[in-house]
Amino acid sequence: MSQMLIEAAEAPERIALQRDKNRDARRAAAQRIRTLDPPFAITIARGSSDHAASFAKYLFETRLRIPVLSQAPSLATLFEATSPKLSGTLAIAISQSGRSPDLIETAAAASAAGALVVALVNDETSPLAQQADILLPLHAGEEKSVAATKSYIASLVAIADLVAELQSDDRLERALDELAPVLKRAWDADWSAALEPLARIERLLVLGRGSTLPIAAEAALKFKEVAQLQGEAFSSAEVAHGPMALVRDGDPVFAFAPSDAAREGFADRLAALKDRGATILCTGSEESAVPLPVARSSDPAVDAIAMIQSFYRFVEALARTRGLDPDKPPHLSKVTRTR
């Protein structure tokens, strides 16, 4: 078994631990954010953590009505142009290691401008964790694999838990209470029928929308990182604005169908791609050329979290099918030190 597979399989027990240990901290964080009543929020993240930040944007904007923008770290590190208008806003920093210099500097600059900094970090001793106003540890345990898996899922769950606390959303709270067994079902979902169609290709489109767009972005990264396959993620609403022109007969499109209000338009886009001759590989939709079962919950956001758990097992198997070692992606390291 690869280290990636071992760590991804730990996600159900790790998120159960996180939710239990963070209960008091989560409530205290929600109270401070309510008191602040921020006009908008910024996110500070890179890589898989930035995809988790996109999930935060989706939940904050659709359920809390708080606008969210992604803060480019170079504003602080290269251009020294952090806006003074961040005073009284919320800054959400997400990192597995908490040691990337650009994230640390960006969070420090936001704090100096008067933002309330909330850090979602796996390493509680890291510089990013120590400088935050509010710390919500991920409790994912040590992650040795270069490809982040359980820490990404832990980030999604920490975000969803915070939103549920801020919104007093009983439905989301109930779905999160049931998440550990849902993730176990997701892990057992059989996506092996999609291995052969992707075993010898070099590129594909990856689609999502709403709650599943951050999942599609994470999947596209893992296609590159683990399977050395050029996956590019798009919203199904955006793919017709150019990328659809690249689709040729037989080309694969890997899709994560949302189960919220975005579902109807998503199905229409898949049908259009299918009419162009694309081979649709989709979880959560009948348009799929092969069955990719989804572990359902009582909330669309939790459905999306379950999808990436199934995908992690699949992409690890795909890497091995393509003759690759999923634990040794070329030219990459666990902690990326960018500025």
mmCIF file of C-alpha atoms in Angstrom:
data_model
loop_
_atom_site.group_PDB
_atom_site.id
_atom_site.type_symbol
_atom_site.label_atom_id
_atom_site.label_comp_id
_atom_site.label_asym_id
_atom_site.label_seq_id
_atom_site.Cartn_x
_atom_site.Cartn_y
_atom_site.Cartn_z
ATOM 1 C CA MET A 1 0.000 0.000 0.000
ATOM 2 C CA SER A 2 1.211 3.469 -0.811
ATOM 3 C CA GLN A 3 1.573 6.091 1.904
ATOM 4 C CA MET A 4 -1.011 8.157 0.038
ATOM 5 C CA LEU A 5 -3.546 5.317 0.251
ATOM 6 C CA ILE A 6 -2.864 4.691 3.938
ATOM 7 C CA GLU A 7 -3.300 8.363 4.837
ATOM 8 C CA ALA A 8 -6.406 8.954 2.730
ATOM 9 C CA ALA A 9 -8.077 5.950 4.382
ATOM 10 C CA GLU A 10 -7.595 7.626 7.786
ATOM 11 C CA ALA A 11 -9.899 10.542 6.940
ATOM 12 C CA PRO A 12 -13.067 9.254 8.693
ATOM 13 C CA GLU A 13 -11.389 8.757 12.054
ATOM 14 C CA ARG A 14 -9.401 11.976 11.747
ATOM 15 C CA ILE A 15 -12.416 14.173 11.053
ATOM 16 C CA ALA A 16 -14.300 12.536 13.947
ATOM 17 C CA LEU A 17 -11.356 13.434 16.206
ATOM 18 C CA GLN A 18 -11.208 16.979 14.838
ATOM 19 C CA ARG A 19 -14.896 17.643 15.353
ATOM 20 C CA ASP A 20 -14.725 16.403 18.928
ATOM 21 C CA LYS A 21 -11.554 18.260 19.913
ATOM 22 C CA ASN A 22 -12.517 21.541 18.206
ATOM 23 C CA ARG A 23 -16.044 21.816 19.581
ATOM 24 C CA ASP A 24 -15.325 24.540 22.149
ATOM 25 C CA ALA A 25 -12.833 26.380 19.926
ATOM 26 C CA ARG A 26 -15.326 26.365 17.066
ATOM 27 C CA ARG A 27 -18.074 27.899 19.200
ATOM 28 C CA ALA A 28 -15.690 30.558 20.535
ATOM 29 C CA ALA A 29 -14.525 31.347 16.990
ATOM 30 C CA ALA A 30 -18.095 31.716 15.767
ATOM 31 C CA GLN A 31 -18.896 34.096 18.602
ATOM 32 C CA ARG A 32 -15.894 36.307 17.783
ATOM 33 C CA ILE A 33 -16.829 36.367 14.094
ATOM 34 C CA ARG A 34 -20.447 37.257 14.903
ATOM 35 C CA THR A 35 -19.246 40.092 17.096
ATOM 36 C CA LEU A 36 -16.935 41.318 14.350
ATOM 37 C CA ASP A 37 -19.713 41.104 11.731
ATOM 38 C CA PRO A 38 -17.190 41.397 8.857
ATOM 39 C CA PRO A 39 -18.299 43.095 5.615
ATOM 40 C CA PHE A 40 -16.255 40.514 3.689
ATOM 41 C CA ALA A 41 -13.599 37.850 4.189
ATOM 42 C CA ILE A 42 -10.329 36.969 2.492
ATOM 43 C CA THR A 43 -8.678 33.574 2.172
ATOM 44 C CA ILE A 44 -4.947 32.913 2.331
ATOM 45 C CA ALA A 45 -3.818 29.570 0.896
ATOM 46 C CA ARG A 46 -1.916 27.710 -1.816
ATOM 47 C CA GLY A 47 -2.371 24.378 -3.601
ATOM 48 C CA SER A 48 -4.873 21.941 -2.082
ATOM 49 C CA SER A 49 -5.474 24.399 0.749
ATOM 50 C CA ASP A 50 -6.519 27.008 -1.811
ATOM 51 C CA HIS A 51 -9.120 24.572 -3.123
ATOM 52 C CA ALA A 52 -10.387 24.273 0.447
ATOM 53 C CA ALA A 53 -10.490 28.079 0.511
ATOM 54 C CA SER A 54 -12.738 27.982 -2.568
ATOM 55 C CA PHE A 55 -15.033 25.648 -0.643
ATOM 56 C CA ALA A 56 -15.091 28.265 2.142
ATOM 57 C CA LYS A 57 -16.027 30.902 -0.422
ATOM 58 C CA TYR A 58 -18.937 28.781 -1.652
ATOM 59 C CA LEU A 59 -20.301 28.154 1.858
ATOM 60 C CA PHE A 60 -19.716 31.672 3.216
ATOM 61 C CA GLU A 61 -21.368 33.318 0.228
ATOM 62 C CA THR A 62 -24.331 30.954 -0.228
ATOM 63 C CA ARG A 63 -25.136 30.325 3.436
ATOM 64 C CA LEU A 64 -23.795 33.306 5.363
ATOM 65 C CA ARG A 65 -24.062 35.970 2.620
ATOM 66 C CA ILE A 66 -20.495 37.094 3.363
ATOM 67 C CA PRO A 67 -18.472 37.915 0.203
ATOM 68 C CA VAL A 68 -15.102 36.157 0.035
ATOM 69 C CA LEU A 69 -12.043 36.906 -2.087
ATOM 70 C CA SER A 70 -8.768 35.070 -2.466
ATOM 71 C CA GLN A 71 -5.836 37.215 -1.310
ATOM 72 C CA ALA A 72 -2.797 36.839 -3.577
ATOM 73 C CA PRO A 73 0.198 36.308 -1.243
ATOM 74 C CA SER A 74 2.395 38.377 -3.561
ATOM 75 C CA LEU A 75 0.456 41.481 -2.481
ATOM 76 C CA ALA A 76 2.233 41.185 0.847
ATOM 77 C CA THR A 77 5.476 39.440 -0.080
ATOM 78 C CA LEU A 78 6.472 41.180 -3.331
ATOM 79 C CA PHE A 79 4.431 44.329 -3.734
ATOM 80 C CA GLU A 80 3.905 45.299 -0.057
ATOM 81 C CA ALA A 81 0.396 46.361 -1.096
ATOM 82 C CA THR A 82 -1.875 44.886 1.575
ATOM 83 C CA SER A 83 -4.966 47.090 1.704
ATOM 84 C CA PRO A 84 -5.698 49.091 4.883
ATOM 85 C CA LYS A 85 -9.365 48.395 4.101
ATOM 86 C CA LEU A 86 -8.881 44.911 5.571
ATOM 87 C CA SER A 87 -9.497 46.467 8.987
ATOM 88 C CA GLY A 88 -12.555 44.836 10.540
ATOM 89 C CA THR A 89 -12.606 41.969 8.049
ATOM 90 C CA LEU A 90 -12.061 38.238 8.447
ATOM 91 C CA ALA A 91 -8.931 36.509 7.111
ATOM 92 C CA ILE A 92 -9.001 32.703 6.820
ATOM 93 C CA ALA A 93 -5.554 31.136 6.440
ATOM 94 C CA ILE A 94 -5.423 27.448 5.504
ATOM 95 C CA SER A 95 -2.265 25.349 5.477
ATOM 96 C CA GLN A 96 -1.221 21.782 6.228
ATOM 97 C CA SER A 97 2.276 22.697 7.387
ATOM 98 C CA GLY A 98 1.776 26.311 8.461
ATOM 99 C CA ARG A 99 5.367 26.957 7.377
ATOM 100 C CA SER A 100 5.116 28.440 3.874
ATOM 101 C CA PRO A 101 6.756 31.890 4.068
ATOM 102 C CA ASP A 102 4.278 33.586 1.714
ATOM 103 C CA LEU A 103 1.261 32.461 3.752
ATOM 104 C CA ILE A 104 2.883 33.515 7.023
ATOM 105 C CA GLU A 105 3.761 36.967 5.665
ATOM 106 C CA THR A 106 0.320 37.447 4.117
ATOM 107 C CA ALA A 107 -1.462 36.528 7.348
ATOM 108 C CA ALA A 108 0.844 38.853 9.311
ATOM 109 C CA ALA A 109 0.146 41.710 6.905
ATOM 110 C CA ALA A 110 -3.613 41.126 7.141
ATOM 111 C CA SER A 111 -3.387 41.123 10.927
ATOM 112 C CA ALA A 112 -1.368 44.344 10.915
ATOM 113 C CA ALA A 113 -4.073 45.904 8.721
ATOM 114 C CA GLY A 114 -6.681 45.050 11.351
ATOM 115 C CA ALA A 115 -8.158 41.771 10.072
ATOM 116 C CA LEU A 116 -9.182 38.962 12.409
ATOM 117 C CA VAL A 117 -7.011 36.013 11.371
ATOM 118 C CA VAL A 118 -8.416 32.497 11.670
ATOM 119 C CA ALA A 119 -5.901 29.715 10.917
ATOM 120 C CA LEU A 120 -6.853 26.190 9.894
ATOM 121 C CA VAL A 121 -3.530 24.415 10.315
ATOM 122 C CA ASN A 122 -2.469 20.810 10.865
ATOM 123 C CA ASP A 123 0.777 21.670 12.690
ATOM 124 C CA GLU A 124 -0.237 23.517 15.860
ATOM 125 C CA THR A 125 3.395 24.484 16.576
ATOM 126 C CA SER A 126 3.873 26.162 13.196
ATOM 127 C CA PRO A 127 4.521 29.912 12.779
ATOM 128 C CA LEU A 128 1.173 30.418 11.051
ATOM 129 C CA ALA A 129 -0.699 28.743 13.903
ATOM 130 C CA GLN A 130 1.119 30.790 16.517
ATOM 131 C CA GLN A 131 0.419 34.169 14.942
ATOM 132 C CA ALA A 132 -3.322 33.601 14.361
ATOM 133 C CA ASP A 133 -5.998 35.303 16.458
ATOM 134 C CA ILE A 134 -8.066 32.108 16.297
ATOM 135 C CA LEU A 135 -6.653 28.615 15.753
ATOM 136 C CA LEU A 136 -8.768 25.702 14.531
ATOM 137 C CA PRO A 137 -6.375 22.728 14.335
ATOM 138 C CA LEU A 138 -7.053 20.176 11.612
ATOM 139 C CA HIS A 139 -6.028 17.178 13.758
ATOM 140 C CA ALA A 140 -5.265 15.209 10.587
ATOM 141 C CA GLY A 141 -2.185 13.596 12.098
ATOM 142 C CA GLU A 142 1.192 13.428 10.394
ATOM 143 C CA GLU A 143 0.932 13.465 6.619
ATOM 144 C CA LYS A 144 4.043 12.070 4.945
ATOM 145 C CA SER A 145 2.699 11.665 1.428
ATOM 146 C CA VAL A 146 3.549 14.576 -0.863
ATOM 147 C CA ALA A 147 -0.019 14.459 -2.152
ATOM 148 C CA ALA A 148 -2.276 15.943 0.542
ATOM 149 C CA THR A 149 -5.414 13.890 1.179
ATOM 150 C CA LYS A 150 -6.702 13.641 4.734
ATOM 151 C CA SER A 151 -5.545 17.182 5.537
ATOM 152 C CA TYR A 152 -7.600 18.509 2.602
ATOM 153 C CA ILE A 153 -10.697 16.680 3.805
ATOM 154 C CA ALA A 154 -10.020 17.894 7.346
ATOM 155 C CA SER A 155 -9.876 21.470 6.011
ATOM 156 C CA LEU A 156 -13.233 21.077 4.257
ATOM 157 C CA VAL A 157 -14.823 19.699 7.413
ATOM 158 C CA ALA A 158 -13.388 22.454 9.621
ATOM 159 C CA ILE A 159 -14.838 25.050 7.236
ATOM 160 C CA ALA A 160 -18.244 23.376 7.085
ATOM 161 C CA ASP A 161 -18.342 23.047 10.882
ATOM 162 C CA LEU A 162 -17.559 26.732 11.335
ATOM 163 C CA VAL A 163 -20.266 27.723 8.847
ATOM 164 C CA ALA A 164 -22.806 25.459 10.574
ATOM 165 C CA GLU A 165 -21.931 27.096 13.895
ATOM 166 C CA LEU A 166 -22.251 30.606 12.471
ATOM 167 C CA GLN A 167 -25.511 29.825 10.728
ATOM 168 C CA SER A 168 -27.021 27.596 13.413
ATOM 169 C CA ASP A 169 -27.848 25.274 10.517
ATOM 170 C CA ASP A 170 -29.393 22.090 11.896
ATOM 171 C CA ARG A 171 -29.371 20.317 8.523
ATOM 172 C CA LEU A 172 -25.680 20.919 7.895
ATOM 173 C CA GLU A 173 -24.883 20.032 11.501
ATOM 174 C CA ARG A 174 -26.770 16.736 11.207
ATOM 175 C CA ALA A 175 -25.025 15.903 7.937
ATOM 176 C CA LEU A 176 -21.636 16.563 9.517
ATOM 177 C CA ASP A 177 -22.563 14.359 12.473
ATOM 178 C CA GLU A 178 -23.096 11.538 9.957
ATOM 179 C CA LEU A 179 -19.975 12.291 7.919
ATOM 180 C CA ALA A 180 -17.610 9.621 9.249
ATOM 181 C CA PRO A 181 -19.754 6.681 8.029
ATOM 182 C CA VAL A 182 -20.477 8.565 4.783
ATOM 183 C CA LEU A 183 -16.719 8.862 4.178
ATOM 184 C CA LYS A 184 -16.313 5.146 4.858
ATOM 185 C CA ARG A 185 -18.959 4.377 2.227
ATOM 186 C CA ALA A 186 -17.230 6.785 -0.128
ATOM 187 C CA TRP A 187 -13.931 4.976 0.400
ATOM 188 C CA ASP A 188 -15.576 1.667 -0.502
ATOM 189 C CA ALA A 189 -17.201 3.077 -3.666
ATOM 190 C CA ASP A 190 -15.949 1.211 -6.721
ATOM 191 C CA TRP A 191 -14.679 3.561 -9.444
ATOM 192 C CA SER A 192 -12.398 0.968 -11.046
ATOM 193 C CA ALA A 193 -14.413 0.989 -14.298
ATOM 194 C CA ALA A 194 -12.931 4.449 -14.995
ATOM 195 C CA LEU A 195 -9.332 3.200 -14.838
ATOM 196 C CA GLU A 196 -9.139 1.770 -18.349
ATOM 197 C CA PRO A 197 -10.550 4.881 -20.128
ATOM 198 C CA LEU A 198 -7.889 7.051 -18.443
ATOM 199 C CA ALA A 199 -4.947 4.648 -18.475
ATOM 200 C CA ARG A 200 -3.331 5.938 -21.670
ATOM 201 C CA ILE A 201 -4.605 9.493 -22.164
ATOM 202 C CA GLU A 202 -2.585 12.661 -21.605
ATOM 203 C CA ARG A 203 -5.208 15.321 -20.827
ATOM 204 C CA LEU A 204 -8.817 15.777 -19.755
ATOM 205 C CA LEU A 205 -11.314 18.360 -18.560
ATOM 206 C CA VAL A 206 -12.506 18.181 -14.950
ATOM 207 C CA LEU A 207 -15.854 19.814 -14.214
ATOM 208 C CA GLY A 208 -17.744 20.887 -11.127
ATOM 209 C CA ARG A 209 -20.052 23.674 -10.074
ATOM 210 C CA GLY A 210 -21.093 25.196 -6.759
ATOM 211 C CA SER A 211 -20.116 22.822 -3.965
ATOM 212 C CA THR A 212 -18.232 20.527 -6.346
ATOM 213 C CA LEU A 213 -16.081 23.099 -8.145
ATOM 214 C CA PRO A 214 -13.446 23.052 -5.354
ATOM 215 C CA ILE A 215 -13.568 19.248 -5.565
ATOM 216 C CA ALA A 216 -12.951 19.380 -9.313
ATOM 217 C CA ALA A 217 -10.000 21.740 -8.753
ATOM 218 C CA GLU A 218 -8.480 19.373 -6.202
ATOM 219 C CA ALA A 219 -9.046 16.396 -8.506
ATOM 220 C CA ALA A 220 -7.362 18.199 -11.417
ATOM 221 C CA LEU A 221 -4.341 18.910 -9.205
ATOM 222 C CA LYS A 222 -4.131 15.254 -8.156
ATOM 223 C CA PHE A 223 -4.426 14.092 -11.780
ATOM 224 C CA LYS A 224 -1.289 16.156 -12.483
ATOM 225 C CA GLU A 225 0.539 15.461 -9.241
ATOM 226 C CA VAL A 226 -0.093 11.746 -8.818
ATOM 227 C CA ALA A 227 -1.056 10.378 -12.258
ATOM 228 C CA GLN A 228 1.010 12.804 -14.423
ATOM 229 C CA LEU A 229 -2.102 13.559 -16.443
ATOM 230 C CA GLN A 230 -2.962 17.116 -17.461
ATOM 231 C CA GLY A 231 -6.318 17.709 -15.827
ATOM 232 C CA GLU A 232 -7.782 21.220 -16.030
ATOM 233 C CA ALA A 233 -10.714 22.184 -13.818
ATOM 234 C CA PHE A 234 -13.571 24.439 -14.896
ATOM 235 C CA SER A 235 -17.030 25.339 -13.735
ATOM 236 C CA SER A 236 -19.621 23.771 -16.024
ATOM 237 C CA ALA A 237 -20.909 27.318 -16.512
ATOM 238 C CA GLU A 238 -17.513 28.471 -17.817
ATOM 239 C CA VAL A 239 -16.499 25.536 -19.988
ATOM 240 C CA ALA A 240 -18.616 26.802 -22.906
ATOM 241 C CA HIS A 241 -16.618 30.074 -22.906
ATOM 242 C CA GLY A 242 -13.652 28.570 -24.744
ATOM 243 C CA PRO A 243 -12.475 25.245 -23.232
ATOM 244 C CA MET A 244 -15.324 23.315 -24.887
ATOM 245 C CA ALA A 245 -13.665 23.976 -28.246
ATOM 246 C CA LEU A 246 -10.873 21.573 -27.253
ATOM 247 C CA VAL A 247 -13.216 18.614 -26.813
ATOM 248 C CA ARG A 248 -12.924 16.059 -29.609
ATOM 249 C CA ASP A 249 -14.678 12.782 -30.253
ATOM 250 C CA GLY A 250 -13.758 10.283 -27.547
ATOM 251 C CA ASP A 251 -12.064 12.812 -25.267
ATOM 252 C CA PRO A 252 -12.696 12.154 -21.562
ATOM 253 C CA VAL A 253 -14.488 14.618 -19.303
ATOM 254 C CA PHE A 254 -14.312 13.814 -15.597
ATOM 255 C CA ALA A 255 -17.139 15.488 -13.689
ATOM 256 C CA PHE A 256 -18.463 15.917 -10.160
ATOM 257 C CA ALA A 257 -22.200 16.593 -10.328
ATOM 258 C CA PRO A 258 -23.549 18.912 -7.598
ATOM 259 C CA SER A 259 -26.694 17.997 -5.689
ATOM 260 C CA ASP A 260 -27.777 21.586 -5.020
ATOM 261 C CA ALA A 261 -29.355 24.277 -7.213
ATOM 262 C CA ALA A 262 -26.528 23.980 -9.768
ATOM 263 C CA ARG A 263 -27.520 20.425 -10.695
ATOM 264 C CA GLU A 264 -29.925 21.163 -13.580
ATOM 265 C CA GLY A 265 -27.551 23.371 -15.550
ATOM 266 C CA PHE A 266 -24.731 20.936 -14.897
ATOM 267 C CA ALA A 267 -26.690 18.074 -16.450
ATOM 268 C CA ASP A 268 -27.406 20.199 -19.532
ATOM 269 C CA ARG A 269 -23.691 20.915 -19.993
ATOM 270 C CA LEU A 270 -22.776 17.241 -19.698
ATOM 271 C CA ALA A 271 -25.418 16.396 -22.307
ATOM 272 C CA ALA A 272 -23.919 18.993 -24.668
ATOM 273 C CA LEU A 273 -20.423 17.546 -24.193
ATOM 274 C CA LYS A 274 -21.773 14.059 -24.755
ATOM 275 C CA ASP A 275 -23.350 15.235 -28.019
ATOM 276 C CA ARG A 276 -19.890 16.441 -29.108
ATOM 277 C CA GLY A 277 -18.591 12.889 -28.638
ATOM 278 C CA ALA A 278 -16.950 13.291 -25.233
ATOM 279 C CA THR A 279 -16.693 10.288 -22.939
ATOM 280 C CA ILE A 280 -18.342 11.419 -19.721
ATOM 281 C CA LEU A 281 -16.985 9.993 -16.468
ATOM 282 C CA CYS A 282 -19.151 11.496 -13.754
ATOM 283 C CA THR A 283 -20.075 10.813 -10.176
ATOM 284 C CA GLY A 284 -23.602 11.786 -9.181
ATOM 285 C CA SER A 285 -25.083 11.864 -12.698
ATOM 286 C CA GLU A 286 -26.752 9.399 -15.067
ATOM 287 C CA GLU A 287 -24.810 10.954 -17.966
ATOM 288 C CA SER A 288 -21.713 8.957 -16.989
ATOM 289 C CA ALA A 289 -20.419 6.406 -19.491
ATOM 290 C CA VAL A 290 -19.345 4.250 -16.530
ATOM 291 C CA PRO A 291 -20.904 4.113 -13.054
ATOM 292 C CA LEU A 292 -19.091 6.228 -10.452
ATOM 293 C CA PRO A 293 -21.216 5.819 -7.315
ATOM 294 C CA VAL A 294 -21.495 8.657 -4.805
ATOM 295 C CA ALA A 295 -21.974 8.286 -1.056
ATOM 296 C CA ARG A 296 -24.976 10.527 -0.372
ATOM 297 C CA SER A 297 -25.652 12.511 2.795
ATOM 298 C CA SER A 298 -28.408 14.917 3.800
ATOM 299 C CA ASP A 299 -26.527 18.034 2.610
ATOM 300 C CA PRO A 300 -24.985 18.944 -0.779
ATOM 301 C CA ALA A 301 -21.784 20.274 0.798
ATOM 302 C CA VAL A 302 -21.183 16.986 2.597
ATOM 303 C CA ASP A 303 -21.920 15.075 -0.623
ATOM 304 C CA ALA A 304 -19.056 17.019 -2.208
ATOM 305 C CA ILE A 305 -16.664 16.091 0.615
ATOM 306 C CA ALA A 306 -17.546 12.422 0.129
ATOM 307 C CA MET A 307 -16.758 12.670 -3.595
ATOM 308 C CA ILE A 308 -13.128 13.645 -3.034
ATOM 309 C CA GLN A 309 -12.643 10.739 -0.642
ATOM 310 C CA SER A 310 -13.762 8.324 -3.385
ATOM 311 C CA PHE A 311 -11.555 10.155 -5.868
ATOM 312 C CA TYR A 312 -8.411 9.838 -3.747
ATOM 313 C CA ARG A 313 -8.655 6.042 -3.775
ATOM 314 C CA PHE A 314 -9.340 6.108 -7.503
ATOM 315 C CA VAL A 315 -6.469 8.397 -8.510
ATOM 316 C CA GLU A 316 -3.990 6.394 -6.422
ATOM 317 C CA ALA A 317 -5.065 3.288 -8.349
ATOM 318 C CA LEU A 318 -4.870 5.223 -11.616
ATOM 319 C CA ALA A 319 -1.267 6.214 -10.894
ATOM 320 C CA ARG A 320 -0.305 2.586 -10.374
ATOM 321 C CA THR A 321 -2.239 1.565 -13.509
ATOM 322 C CA ARG A 322 -0.119 4.108 -15.419
ATOM 323 C CA GLY A 323 3.070 2.598 -13.945
ATOM 324 C CA LEU A 324 3.716 5.444 -11.493
ATOM 325 C CA ASP A 325 4.542 5.610 -7.798
ATOM 326 C CA PRO A 326 1.889 7.834 -6.168
ATOM 327 C CA ASP A 327 4.260 8.599 -3.283
ATOM 328 C CA LYS A 328 7.005 9.980 -5.520
ATOM 329 C CA PRO A 329 5.667 12.699 -7.819
ATOM 330 C CA PRO A 330 8.604 14.257 -9.688
ATOM 331 C CA HIS A 331 10.040 17.640 -8.670
ATOM 332 C CA LEU A 332 7.684 18.074 -5.656
ATOM 333 C CA SER A 333 8.183 18.237 -1.886
ATOM 334 C CA LYS A 334 5.826 18.208 1.077
ATOM 335 C CA VAL A 335 6.403 21.792 2.201
ATOM 336 C CA THR A 336 6.461 24.324 -0.632
ATOM 337 C CA ARG A 337 8.470 27.402 0.305
ATOM 338 C CA THR A 338 7.270 30.114 -2.054
ATOM 339 C CA ARG A 339 7.344 33.875 -1.725
#
